[in-house]
Coordinates of C-alpha atoms in Angstrom, one line a residue:
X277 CA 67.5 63.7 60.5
X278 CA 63.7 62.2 61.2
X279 CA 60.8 64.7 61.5
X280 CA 58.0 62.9 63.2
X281 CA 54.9 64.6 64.5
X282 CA 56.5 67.8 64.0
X283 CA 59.6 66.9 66.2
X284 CA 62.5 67.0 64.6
X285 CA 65.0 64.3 65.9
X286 CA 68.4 64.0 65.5
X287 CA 70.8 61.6 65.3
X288 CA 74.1 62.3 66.2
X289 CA 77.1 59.6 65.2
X290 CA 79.3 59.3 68.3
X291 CA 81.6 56.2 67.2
X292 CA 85.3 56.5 66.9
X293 CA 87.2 54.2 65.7
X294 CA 90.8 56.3 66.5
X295 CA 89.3 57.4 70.3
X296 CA 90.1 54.0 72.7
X297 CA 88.6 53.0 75.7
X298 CA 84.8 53.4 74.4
X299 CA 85.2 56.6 74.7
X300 CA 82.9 58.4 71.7
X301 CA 83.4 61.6 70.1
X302 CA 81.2 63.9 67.5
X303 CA 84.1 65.9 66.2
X304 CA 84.2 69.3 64.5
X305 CA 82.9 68.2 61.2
X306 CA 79.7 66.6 62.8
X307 CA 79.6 69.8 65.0
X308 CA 79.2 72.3 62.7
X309 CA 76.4 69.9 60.5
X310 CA 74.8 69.7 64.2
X311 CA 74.7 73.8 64.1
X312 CA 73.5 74.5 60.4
X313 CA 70.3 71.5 61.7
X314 CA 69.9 73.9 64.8
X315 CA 69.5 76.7 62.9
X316 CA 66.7 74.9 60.8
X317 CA 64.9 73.1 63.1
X318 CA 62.9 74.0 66.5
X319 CA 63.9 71.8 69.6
X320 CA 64.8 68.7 68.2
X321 CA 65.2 65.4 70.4
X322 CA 69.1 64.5 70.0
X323 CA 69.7 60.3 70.1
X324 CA 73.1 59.4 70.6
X325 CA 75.1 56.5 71.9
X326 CA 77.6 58.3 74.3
X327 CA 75.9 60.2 76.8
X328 CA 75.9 63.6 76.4
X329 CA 74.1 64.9 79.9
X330 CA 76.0 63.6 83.3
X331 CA 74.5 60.7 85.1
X332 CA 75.6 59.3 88.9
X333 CA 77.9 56.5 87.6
X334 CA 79.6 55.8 91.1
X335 CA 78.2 52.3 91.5
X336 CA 78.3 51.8 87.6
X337 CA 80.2 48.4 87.1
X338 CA 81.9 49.4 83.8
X339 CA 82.9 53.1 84.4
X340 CA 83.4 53.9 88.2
X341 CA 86.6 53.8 87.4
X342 CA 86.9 55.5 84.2
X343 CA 84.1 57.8 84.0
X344 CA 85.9 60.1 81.1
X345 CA 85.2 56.8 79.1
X346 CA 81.0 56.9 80.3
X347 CA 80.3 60.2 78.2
X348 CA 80.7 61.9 74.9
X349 CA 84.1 63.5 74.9
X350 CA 83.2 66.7 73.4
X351 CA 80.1 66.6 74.7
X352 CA 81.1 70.6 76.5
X353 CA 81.4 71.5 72.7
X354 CA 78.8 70.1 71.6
X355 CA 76.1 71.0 73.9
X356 CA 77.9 75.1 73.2
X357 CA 76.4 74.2 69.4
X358 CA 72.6 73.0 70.7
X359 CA 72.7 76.0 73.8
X360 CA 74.0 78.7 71.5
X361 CA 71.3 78.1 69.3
X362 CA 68.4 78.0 72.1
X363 CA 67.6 74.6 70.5
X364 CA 67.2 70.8 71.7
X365 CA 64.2 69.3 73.5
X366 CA 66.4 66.5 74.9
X367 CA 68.6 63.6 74.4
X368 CA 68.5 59.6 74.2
X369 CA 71.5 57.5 74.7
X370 CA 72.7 54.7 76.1
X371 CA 76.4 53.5 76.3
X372 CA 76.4 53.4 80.1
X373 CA 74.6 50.5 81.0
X374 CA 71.6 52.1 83.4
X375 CA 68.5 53.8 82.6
X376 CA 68.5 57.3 84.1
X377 CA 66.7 60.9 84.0
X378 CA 68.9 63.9 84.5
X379 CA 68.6 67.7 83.9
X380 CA 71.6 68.9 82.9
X381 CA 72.5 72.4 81.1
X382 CA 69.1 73.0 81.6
X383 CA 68.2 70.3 78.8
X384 CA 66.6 66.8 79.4
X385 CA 68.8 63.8 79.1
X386 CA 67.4 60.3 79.2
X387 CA 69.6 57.1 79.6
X388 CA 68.7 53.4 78.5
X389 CA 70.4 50.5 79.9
X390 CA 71.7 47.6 77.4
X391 CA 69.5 45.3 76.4
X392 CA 72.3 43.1 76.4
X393 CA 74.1 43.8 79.4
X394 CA 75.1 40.1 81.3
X395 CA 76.9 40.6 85.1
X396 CA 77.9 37.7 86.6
X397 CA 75.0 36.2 88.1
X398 CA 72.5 37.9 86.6
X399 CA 71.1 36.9 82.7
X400 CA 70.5 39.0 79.9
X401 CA 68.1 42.3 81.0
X402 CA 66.4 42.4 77.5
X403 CA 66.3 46.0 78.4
X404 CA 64.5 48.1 76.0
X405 CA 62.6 51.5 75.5
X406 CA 59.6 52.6 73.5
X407 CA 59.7 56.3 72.9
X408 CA 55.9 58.2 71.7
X409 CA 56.6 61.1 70.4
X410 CA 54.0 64.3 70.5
X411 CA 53.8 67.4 72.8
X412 CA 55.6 65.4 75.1
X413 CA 58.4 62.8 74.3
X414 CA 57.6 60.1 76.8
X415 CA 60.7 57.3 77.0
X416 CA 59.1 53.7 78.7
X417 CA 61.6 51.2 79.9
X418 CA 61.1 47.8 79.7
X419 CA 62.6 44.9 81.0
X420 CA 61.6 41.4 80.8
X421 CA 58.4 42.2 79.2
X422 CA 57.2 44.9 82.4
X423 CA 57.4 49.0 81.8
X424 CA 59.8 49.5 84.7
X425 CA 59.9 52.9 84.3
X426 CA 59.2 56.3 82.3
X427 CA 60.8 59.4 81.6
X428 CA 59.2 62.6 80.1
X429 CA 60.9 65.0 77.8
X430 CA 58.9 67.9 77.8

């Protein structure tokens, strides 16, 4: 839990080790810590690994074929805790290997791609973001050295 610039942002820890095939989890403990910082805090910005808002992942090399793999597994439960609350600004992840915008249970979710992903044929993207944070939470992706694209959490 960071405050910066009066936006609370929270980190949520979506590894687990006993879940296989990627697939990332919060759990109940986690859960109920998320609700007790929802209560506290005003529209924080929620980073997490595993996705938890749905992005197009049909032509996605790693998870076309297992999409329950792409996104958080409670992710239904877990966005109950941030929406019962009337809290949460947005979310950052990654996991999926694309950068992406989608609106989803009328919150903000912003995908990053891997700064490491390699296909065949194609090096390294060096894929990063910088994120300002203020009134508005702007994402900018880079690759390569070039702002490809930005995203705006309002």
């Amino acid at each position: 839990m960071i405050e910066t610039d009066d936006v609370p942002i929270v980190y949520l820890d979506s590894t687990k080790e006993a879940t296989p095939g990627a697939r990332g989890e919060l759990g109940s403990d986690q859960r109920e810590w998320l609700a007790g910082v929802c209560a506290e805090y005003d529209d924080p910005l929620f980073l997490s690994h595993h996705p938890l808002g749905t992005f197009d992942i049909s032509d996605n090399d790693w998870f076309r074929h297992y999409p329950e793999r792409a996104f958080l597994s409670d992710r239904k439960e877990t966005l109950r805790v941030i929406e019962g609350l009337g809290s949460g600004r947005g979310t950052i992840s990654g996991h999926i290997h694309q950068s992406g915008f989608a609106n989803f249970r009328n919150m903000a979710h912003v995908s990053v791609n891997a700064f490491s992903k390699e296909v065949p044929g194609k090096p390294l993207t060096g894929t990063y973001a910088d994120v300002t944070v203020g009134d508005r939470i702007t994402v900018d992706v880079t690759v390569g050295g070039d702002t490809v694209t930005s995203y705006t959490i309002l």
